[in-house]
Coordinates of C-alpha atoms and ligand atoms in Angstrom, one line a residue:
M4 CA 23.8 27.7 9.2
E5 CA 20.5 26.4 8.1
E6 CA 20.2 22.7 8.0
I7 CA 20.4 21.1 4.6
K8 CA 17.2 19.4 3.7
T9 CA 16.7 15.9 2.3
I10 CA 14.3 15.1 -0.5
N11 CA 13.2 11.6 -1.7
V12 CA 13.2 11.4 -5.5
G13 CA 12.0 8.4 -7.5
I14 CA 13.2 7.6 -11.0
F15 CA 10.7 6.1 -13.4
G16 CA 10.3 5.3 -17.1
H17 CA 10.2 2.5 -19.6
I18 CA 12.8 -0.3 -19.5
D19 CA 16.1 0.6 -21.1
H20 CA 15.3 4.3 -21.4
G21 CA 18.3 5.0 -19.1
K22 CA 17.0 5.3 -15.5
T23 CA 19.9 3.4 -13.9
T24 CA 22.5 5.2 -16.0
L25 CA 21.0 8.6 -15.1
L26 CA 21.0 7.6 -11.4
K27 CA 24.7 6.7 -11.7
Q28 CA 25.4 10.2 -13.1
L29 CA 23.3 11.9 -10.3
S30 CA 24.6 9.9 -7.4
G31 CA 27.9 8.4 -8.4
H32 CA 26.6 5.0 -7.4
W33 CA 25.3 2.1 -9.3
A34 CA 21.9 1.2 -7.9
D35 CA 21.6 -2.3 -9.4
T36 CA 23.2 -4.1 -6.4
H37 CA 21.3 -7.3 -6.5
S38 CA 23.2 -10.0 -8.1
E39 CA 20.4 -11.3 -10.3
E40 CA 19.9 -7.7 -11.6
L41 CA 23.6 -7.4 -12.5
K42 CA 23.4 -10.6 -14.4
R43 CA 20.3 -9.7 -16.3
G44 CA 21.1 -6.0 -16.6
I45 CA 17.7 -4.9 -15.4
T46 CA 16.4 -3.4 -12.1
I47 CA 14.1 -5.9 -10.3
K48 CA 13.9 -4.5 -6.8
L49 CA 13.9 -0.8 -5.9
G50 CA 17.5 0.6 -6.0
Y51 CA 18.6 3.1 -3.5
A52 CA 21.4 5.8 -3.6
D53 CA 22.0 8.8 -1.5
T54 CA 23.9 11.9 -2.5
T55 CA 24.5 15.6 -1.6
I56 CA 24.2 18.2 -4.4
Y57 CA 26.7 21.1 -4.1
K58 CA 26.5 24.4 -5.9
D59 CA 29.5 26.3 -7.2
G60 CA 28.3 29.4 -9.2
D61 CA 26.1 27.9 -11.9
N62 CA 27.7 24.5 -11.5
Y63 CA 25.8 21.8 -9.6
N64 CA 27.8 18.8 -8.6
I65 CA 28.4 15.9 -6.3
E66 CA 32.2 16.4 -6.2
K67 CA 31.9 18.7 -3.1
K68 CA 32.7 21.8 -5.1
G69 CA 31.1 24.9 -3.6
A70 CA 28.4 24.8 -0.9
P71 CA 26.2 21.8 -0.1
I72 CA 22.6 22.7 -0.8
R73 CA 20.5 19.5 -0.8
H74 CA 20.6 15.9 0.3
V75 CA 18.8 13.6 -2.1
S76 CA 17.7 10.0 -1.6
F77 CA 17.1 8.4 -4.9
I78 CA 14.9 5.4 -5.6
D79 CA 15.4 3.5 -8.8
S80 CA 12.3 1.7 -10.0
P81 CA 12.1 -1.2 -12.3
G82 CA 10.7 -0.4 -15.8
H83 CA 9.6 -3.9 -16.5
E84 CA 5.8 -4.4 -17.0
M85 CA 5.7 -7.3 -14.6
L86 CA 7.0 -5.2 -11.8
M87 CA 4.3 -2.6 -11.5
A88 CA 3.7 -3.5 -7.8
T89 CA 7.3 -2.6 -7.0
T90 CA 6.9 0.7 -8.9
L91 CA 3.8 1.6 -6.9
S92 CA 5.5 0.8 -3.7
G93 CA 8.4 3.0 -4.8
A94 CA 6.0 5.9 -5.5
T95 CA 4.8 5.7 -1.9
L96 CA 8.2 6.6 -0.6
I97 CA 8.9 9.7 -2.6
D98 CA 8.4 13.5 -2.6
A99 CA 9.1 14.1 -6.3
A100 CA 9.9 12.1 -9.4
I101 CA 12.0 12.1 -12.5
L102 CA 10.4 10.4 -15.5
V103 CA 12.9 9.2 -18.1
V104 CA 11.9 9.1 -21.7
A105 CA 14.4 8.0 -24.4
A106 CA 14.1 10.5 -27.2
N107 CA 14.8 7.8 -29.9
E108 CA 12.0 5.6 -28.7
G109 CA 9.4 8.0 -27.4
I110 CA 6.5 7.4 -25.0
K111 CA 6.2 3.6 -24.3
P112 CA 3.6 1.6 -22.4
Q113 CA 5.5 1.7 -19.1
T114 CA 6.1 5.5 -19.5
R115 CA 2.4 5.9 -19.5
E116 CA 1.8 3.4 -16.7
H117 CA 4.4 5.0 -14.5
L118 CA 3.0 8.5 -15.0
M119 CA -0.4 7.0 -14.0
A120 CA 1.2 5.4 -10.9
L121 CA 2.6 8.8 -9.9
Q122 CA -0.8 10.3 -10.4
A123 CA -2.4 7.4 -8.4
K124 CA 0.0 8.0 -5.5
K125 CA -0.5 11.8 -5.7
V126 CA 3.1 12.6 -6.5
E127 CA 2.7 16.1 -7.8
Q128 CA 6.2 17.3 -8.5
I129 CA 7.9 15.8 -11.5
I130 CA 10.5 16.6 -14.1
V131 CA 11.0 14.7 -17.4
V132 CA 14.5 13.8 -18.6
Q133 CA 14.4 13.4 -22.3
N134 CA 17.3 11.0 -22.5
K135 CA 19.5 9.6 -25.3
I136 CA 19.5 12.8 -27.3
D137 CA 22.9 11.7 -28.6
L138 CA 21.0 9.1 -30.6
T139 CA 18.6 11.5 -32.3
D140 CA 18.9 14.4 -34.8
K141 CA 17.5 17.9 -33.9
E142 CA 14.3 17.4 -35.7
K143 CA 13.5 14.0 -34.1
A144 CA 14.4 15.5 -30.7
R145 CA 12.0 18.4 -31.3
S146 CA 9.1 16.3 -32.3
N147 CA 9.7 13.9 -29.4
Y148 CA 9.7 17.0 -27.1
K149 CA 6.3 17.9 -28.4
D150 CA 5.0 14.4 -27.9
I151 CA 6.2 14.5 -24.3
K152 CA 4.6 17.9 -23.7
K153 CA 1.3 16.5 -25.0
F154 CA 1.6 13.3 -23.0
L155 CA 2.0 15.2 -19.8
G156 CA -1.4 16.7 -20.3
E157 CA -3.0 19.3 -18.1
K158 CA -2.2 17.6 -14.8
Y159 CA 1.5 17.8 -15.3
S160 CA 1.7 20.7 -17.7
S161 CA 4.1 22.6 -15.5
A162 CA 6.6 19.7 -15.4
E163 CA 10.0 20.8 -16.8
I164 CA 11.4 18.7 -19.8
I165 CA 15.2 18.5 -19.8
P166 CA 16.9 17.1 -22.9
A167 CA 20.0 15.1 -21.8
S168 CA 22.3 12.1 -22.4
A169 CA 22.8 10.2 -19.3
Q170 CA 25.5 8.0 -20.9
Q171 CA 27.5 10.9 -22.3
G172 CA 26.9 13.2 -19.3
V173 CA 25.2 15.9 -21.3
N174 CA 23.0 18.4 -19.5
I175 CA 23.2 16.6 -16.2
N176 CA 23.8 20.0 -14.6
E177 CA 20.2 21.1 -15.5
V178 CA 18.8 17.9 -13.9
F179 CA 20.7 18.7 -10.7
R180 CA 19.4 22.2 -10.8
A181 CA 15.8 21.0 -11.3
I182 CA 16.2 18.6 -8.3
T183 CA 17.3 21.4 -6.1
E184 CA 14.2 23.3 -7.1
F185 CA 11.7 20.6 -6.0
K186 CA 9.8 21.8 -3.0
I187 CA 10.5 19.9 0.3
P188 CA 7.1 18.9 1.7
E189 CA 6.4 19.9 5.3
R190 CA 7.8 17.2 7.6
E191 CA 5.7 16.5 10.7
A192 CA 8.2 15.3 13.2
N193 CA 6.0 15.8 16.2
K194 CA 3.2 13.4 15.3
D195 CA 3.2 9.7 16.1
P196 CA 5.6 8.0 13.8
I197 CA 4.5 6.2 10.6
F198 CA 7.3 4.2 9.1
T199 CA 6.4 2.3 5.9
I200 CA 8.5 -0.8 5.4
A201 CA 9.6 -1.3 1.8
R202 CA 12.2 -4.0 2.4
S203 CA 13.6 -6.1 5.2
F204 CA 16.8 -8.1 5.5
D205 CA 19.2 -10.1 7.5
I206 CA 22.5 -8.2 7.3
N207 CA 24.6 -11.0 8.6
K208 CA 27.3 -12.4 6.4
P209 CA 27.5 -16.2 6.5
G210 CA 30.1 -17.3 9.1
S211 CA 29.5 -14.3 11.5
R212 CA 30.3 -15.2 15.0
P213 CA 27.2 -15.2 17.3
K214 CA 28.5 -12.2 19.3
E215 CA 28.4 -10.1 16.2
L216 CA 25.0 -11.2 15.0
K217 CA 22.5 -8.4 14.6
G218 CA 18.7 -8.3 14.5
A219 CA 16.5 -8.0 11.4
V220 CA 16.8 -4.7 9.6
L221 CA 13.9 -2.8 8.1
G222 CA 14.3 -0.3 5.2
G223 CA 11.7 2.3 4.2
A224 CA 10.5 5.8 4.8
L225 CA 9.3 7.7 7.8
K226 CA 6.2 9.6 6.7
Q227 CA 5.9 11.5 9.9
G228 CA 7.1 11.5 13.5
T229 CA 10.5 10.8 15.2
L230 CA 12.1 7.4 16.0
K231 CA 15.0 7.0 18.5
V232 CA 17.4 4.2 19.4
G233 CA 15.9 2.3 22.3
D234 CA 12.3 3.0 21.4
S235 CA 9.7 0.2 21.9
V236 CA 7.9 -0.3 18.6
E237 CA 5.2 -2.3 17.0
I238 CA 5.0 -3.7 13.5
K239 CA 1.5 -4.2 12.0
P240 CA -0.4 -6.0 10.5
G241 CA 2.5 -8.3 11.6
R242 CA 3.0 -12.0 11.0
T243 CA 0.6 -14.8 10.1
T244 CA 0.3 -17.7 12.4
T245 CA -2.1 -20.6 12.6
E246 CA -3.9 -21.2 15.8
N247 CA -6.2 -24.2 16.1
G248 CA -6.3 -24.4 12.3
E249 CA -7.3 -20.8 12.0
K250 CA -5.0 -18.2 10.4
K251 CA -4.3 -15.1 12.5
I252 CA -2.2 -12.1 12.0
I253 CA -0.5 -10.8 15.1
P254 CA 1.4 -7.5 15.6
I255 CA 5.1 -7.8 16.2
K256 CA 6.7 -6.0 19.1
T257 CA 10.4 -5.1 19.1
K258 CA 13.0 -2.6 20.2
I259 CA 15.1 -0.3 18.0
L260 CA 18.8 -1.2 18.3
G261 CA 20.2 1.1 15.7
L262 CA 19.1 3.7 13.1
F263 CA 20.6 4.5 9.8
K264 CA 20.1 7.4 7.4
G265 CA 21.5 6.1 4.1
S266 CA 24.5 4.3 5.4
K267 CA 25.2 6.7 8.3
K268 CA 24.5 5.6 11.8
V269 CA 22.3 8.1 13.7
D270 CA 20.6 8.3 17.1
K271 CA 17.2 9.5 15.8
L272 CA 15.3 9.7 12.6
T273 CA 12.9 12.4 11.4
P274 CA 11.1 12.3 7.9
G275 CA 13.2 12.7 4.7
G276 CA 15.6 10.4 3.1
S277 CA 15.9 6.6 2.8
M278 CA 16.5 5.0 6.1
S279 CA 16.8 1.7 7.9
I280 CA 16.1 0.4 11.4
E281 CA 18.0 -2.4 13.1
T282 CA 15.6 -4.2 15.4
S283 CA 15.9 -6.8 18.2
L284 CA 13.9 -9.3 16.1
D285 CA 15.4 -12.6 15.1
M286 CA 17.2 -12.1 11.8
A287 CA 15.2 -14.8 10.2
M288 CA 12.1 -12.6 10.5
G289 CA 13.6 -9.9 8.3
K290 CA 15.1 -12.0 5.5
S291 CA 14.1 -11.6 1.9
D292 CA 11.6 -8.7 2.4
L293 CA 9.3 -10.8 4.6
L294 CA 8.2 -7.7 6.5
S295 CA 7.9 -5.3 3.6
G296 CA 4.4 -3.8 3.3
N297 CA 4.1 -3.5 7.1
I298 CA 3.9 -0.3 9.1
L299 CA 6.1 0.5 12.2
S300 CA 5.2 2.9 15.0
H301 CA 5.6 3.4 18.7
E302 CA 3.7 0.7 20.6
G303 CA 0.0 1.2 20.7
K304 CA -0.1 4.1 18.2
L305 CA -1.2 2.3 15.1
P306 CA -4.8 1.9 14.0
E307 CA -6.5 -1.5 14.3
T308 CA -5.8 -3.8 11.4
S309 CA -8.6 -3.7 8.8
Q310 CA -10.0 -6.5 6.8
K311 CA -12.1 -4.0 4.8
I312 CA -11.3 -0.8 3.0
K313 CA -13.6 2.0 1.8
L314 CA -12.4 4.1 -1.1
K315 CA -13.5 7.1 -3.0
Y316 CA -12.1 6.2 -6.5
S317 CA -11.6 7.3 -10.1
L318 CA -10.8 5.2 -13.1
F319 CA -8.4 6.0 -15.9
P320 CA -10.1 6.3 -19.4
E321 CA -7.8 3.5 -20.7
V322 CA -5.4 0.9 -19.6
F323 CA -1.9 2.3 -19.9
G324 CA 0.5 -0.6 -19.4
V325 CA -0.2 -2.2 -22.8
S326 CA 0.5 -1.2 -26.3
S327 CA -3.0 -1.6 -27.6
H328 CA -5.8 0.8 -26.5
I329 CA -8.0 -0.9 -24.0
K330 CA -10.9 1.0 -22.4
V331 CA -11.2 0.7 -18.6
E332 CA -14.6 -0.9 -18.0
K333 CA -16.4 0.0 -14.8
I334 CA -15.8 -2.0 -11.6
E335 CA -18.4 -4.6 -10.8
K336 CA -19.5 -6.0 -7.5
K337 CA -17.6 -9.2 -6.5
E338 CA -14.8 -8.4 -8.9
L339 CA -11.3 -9.3 -7.7
L340 CA -9.0 -6.3 -7.6
M341 CA -5.4 -5.7 -6.5
L342 CA -4.8 -2.7 -4.3
S343 CA -1.5 -1.0 -3.6
I344 CA -1.8 0.5 -0.1
N345 CA 1.4 2.3 1.1
T346 CA 4.1 -0.3 0.4
S347 CA 1.8 -3.3 0.5
I348 CA -0.1 -5.1 -2.2
T349 CA -3.2 -7.0 -1.4
G350 CA -6.0 -8.6 -3.3
G351 CA -9.6 -7.8 -2.5
T352 CA -13.2 -8.5 -3.5
V353 CA -15.5 -5.6 -4.3
G354 CA -18.5 -5.3 -2.0
E355 CA -20.9 -2.4 -2.0
I356 CA -20.2 -0.1 -4.9
K357 CA -21.5 3.3 -6.0
E358 CA -20.6 5.7 -8.8
N359 CA -17.3 6.7 -7.2
E360 CA -17.2 4.9 -3.9
M361 CA -16.7 1.3 -3.0
A362 CA -15.9 -1.1 -0.2
V363 CA -13.4 -3.9 -0.7
D364 CA -12.9 -7.0 1.4
L365 CA -9.2 -7.5 1.7
K366 CA -7.6 -10.9 1.3
V367 CA -4.7 -9.8 3.5
P368 CA -5.6 -7.2 6.1
A369 CA -3.9 -3.8 6.1
I370 CA -3.2 -0.8 8.3
L371 CA -5.2 2.1 6.8
F372 CA -4.9 5.8 7.3
D373 CA -7.7 8.1 6.2
G374 CA -6.8 10.2 3.1
D375 CA -4.0 7.8 1.9
N376 CA -3.8 7.1 -1.8
V377 CA -4.4 3.6 -3.2
G378 CA -3.5 2.3 -6.6
I379 CA -6.2 0.0 -8.1
A380 CA -5.2 -2.8 -10.5
R381 CA -7.3 -5.3 -12.5
R382 CA -6.1 -8.5 -14.2
I383 CA -6.0 -7.8 -17.9
Q384 CA -4.5 -10.2 -20.4
G385 CA -2.8 -12.1 -17.7
H386 CA -1.2 -9.1 -15.9
W387 CA -2.2 -6.8 -13.1
R388 CA -2.7 -3.4 -14.8
L389 CA -3.3 -0.1 -13.0
I390 CA -6.8 1.0 -13.9
G391 CA -7.3 3.8 -11.4
F392 CA -6.8 5.2 -7.9
G393 CA -8.6 5.8 -4.7
E394 CA -8.5 7.7 -1.5
I395 CA -9.2 5.9 1.8
I396 CA -12.4 7.2 3.4
Ligands
LIG10 P1 16.9 1.4 -17.4 O1 16.4 0.1 -17.8 O2 15.9 2.5 -17.7 O3 17.5 1.5 -16.1 O4 18.1 1.7 -18.5 P2 19.7 1.6 -18.3 O5 20.2 2.8 -17.5 O6 20.0 0.2 -17.8 O7 20.2 1.8 -19.8 C1 19.8 0.9 -20.8 C2 20.9 1.0 -21.9 O8 20.9 2.3 -22.5 C3 22.3 0.8 -21.4 O9 23.0 0.1 -22.3 C4 22.9 2.3 -21.3 O10 24.3 2.3 -21.5 C5 22.1 3.0 -22.5 N1 22.0 4.4 -22.3 C6 21.5 5.0 -21.2 N2 21.5 6.4 -21.3 C7 21.9 6.6 -22.6 C8 22.1 7.8 -23.4 O11 21.9 8.9 -22.9 N3 22.6 7.6 -24.6 C9 22.9 6.4 -25.2 N4 23.4 6.3 -26.4 N5 22.7 5.3 -24.4 C10 22.2 5.3 -23.2
LIG11 MG1 17.4 0.1 -14.4

């Protein structure tokens, strides 16, 4: 039997448009697992949920009816305007996206900004779920559908728009079908591994006995390559230390003690799906996402850490995260920008700049791969707003 493939799908859209509710329908899980999020009812960090879609005639389901046809790792992103960096980091980890638009509210600032984030991170495959159709009449739903179509523009003109009600469970079958029709990108398991770390934690419960204590755990996505239990690995840029009053970043070396695909323990990892790595590092090093934004690979396989980045870039015509229309002014030399590189966010000062190319001196060094996509943000009205995107050259 052919192996069932895994796709990573991100869920995006304005706050309260129904992302987390839809995810619950699609995966059977509730992604808001952080206590502060439960209290406040919003998604703050990225949420993760894994599922397998089955097909029984025309019925797609997660109740194991029919034949399994696709594994899906979902990532739930926060819709709040303050959390754009998290959204960009989420967009780094996915192969395809679902953009949720509540039919009764229409296109909102974060709907726009999220579509731009997807464009910035070169996520080409998307579907739109036109949610909360239970709250609109036919006419309103139709005009909202037209608005969405127009909003998607030429770039995303082939994106399917699926009317649904996540809360009432209406038309979820079509969403499942569309997910199974996303193309799985080619996975390059034979190259040197590139694991982008999106979160890190200490999995020990208070009161664990020393013998049971485990090492720091890293969560993220393997973009290419293969990792095995027992591998000697390196994490870069690494951790900051002060030596003779001078700040230095040194790579971290560790060993892989365990690997997990979703919550399943495995011996080796290849690209596809959300995964985590148990390391031999002191647990304290992993706690509260300390290592997120770093890259892990086999020892000696990662490029040198860079303090400077060169980008070929384009700017959006206007700023999308705000309700008023603000034109994006051109980038000036010495300007301070915020760059989203893989799962890391770093500030930088613009150096040499031409029409569509610039060099930026990074405040926090990064590991750069030629051709990777970078989100560019500028501080506007007190918030970092996405103004364009670049490609590392
Ligand atoms: P998120 O911020 O995008 O993750 O939105 P949530 O999933 O947390 O949903 C926000 C609110 O909208 C919750 O009270 C949901 O119960 C409600 N909701 C979600 N989907 C629907 C829907 O299809 N119809 C209706 N009437 N309410 C919905
Ligand atoms: Mg949510």
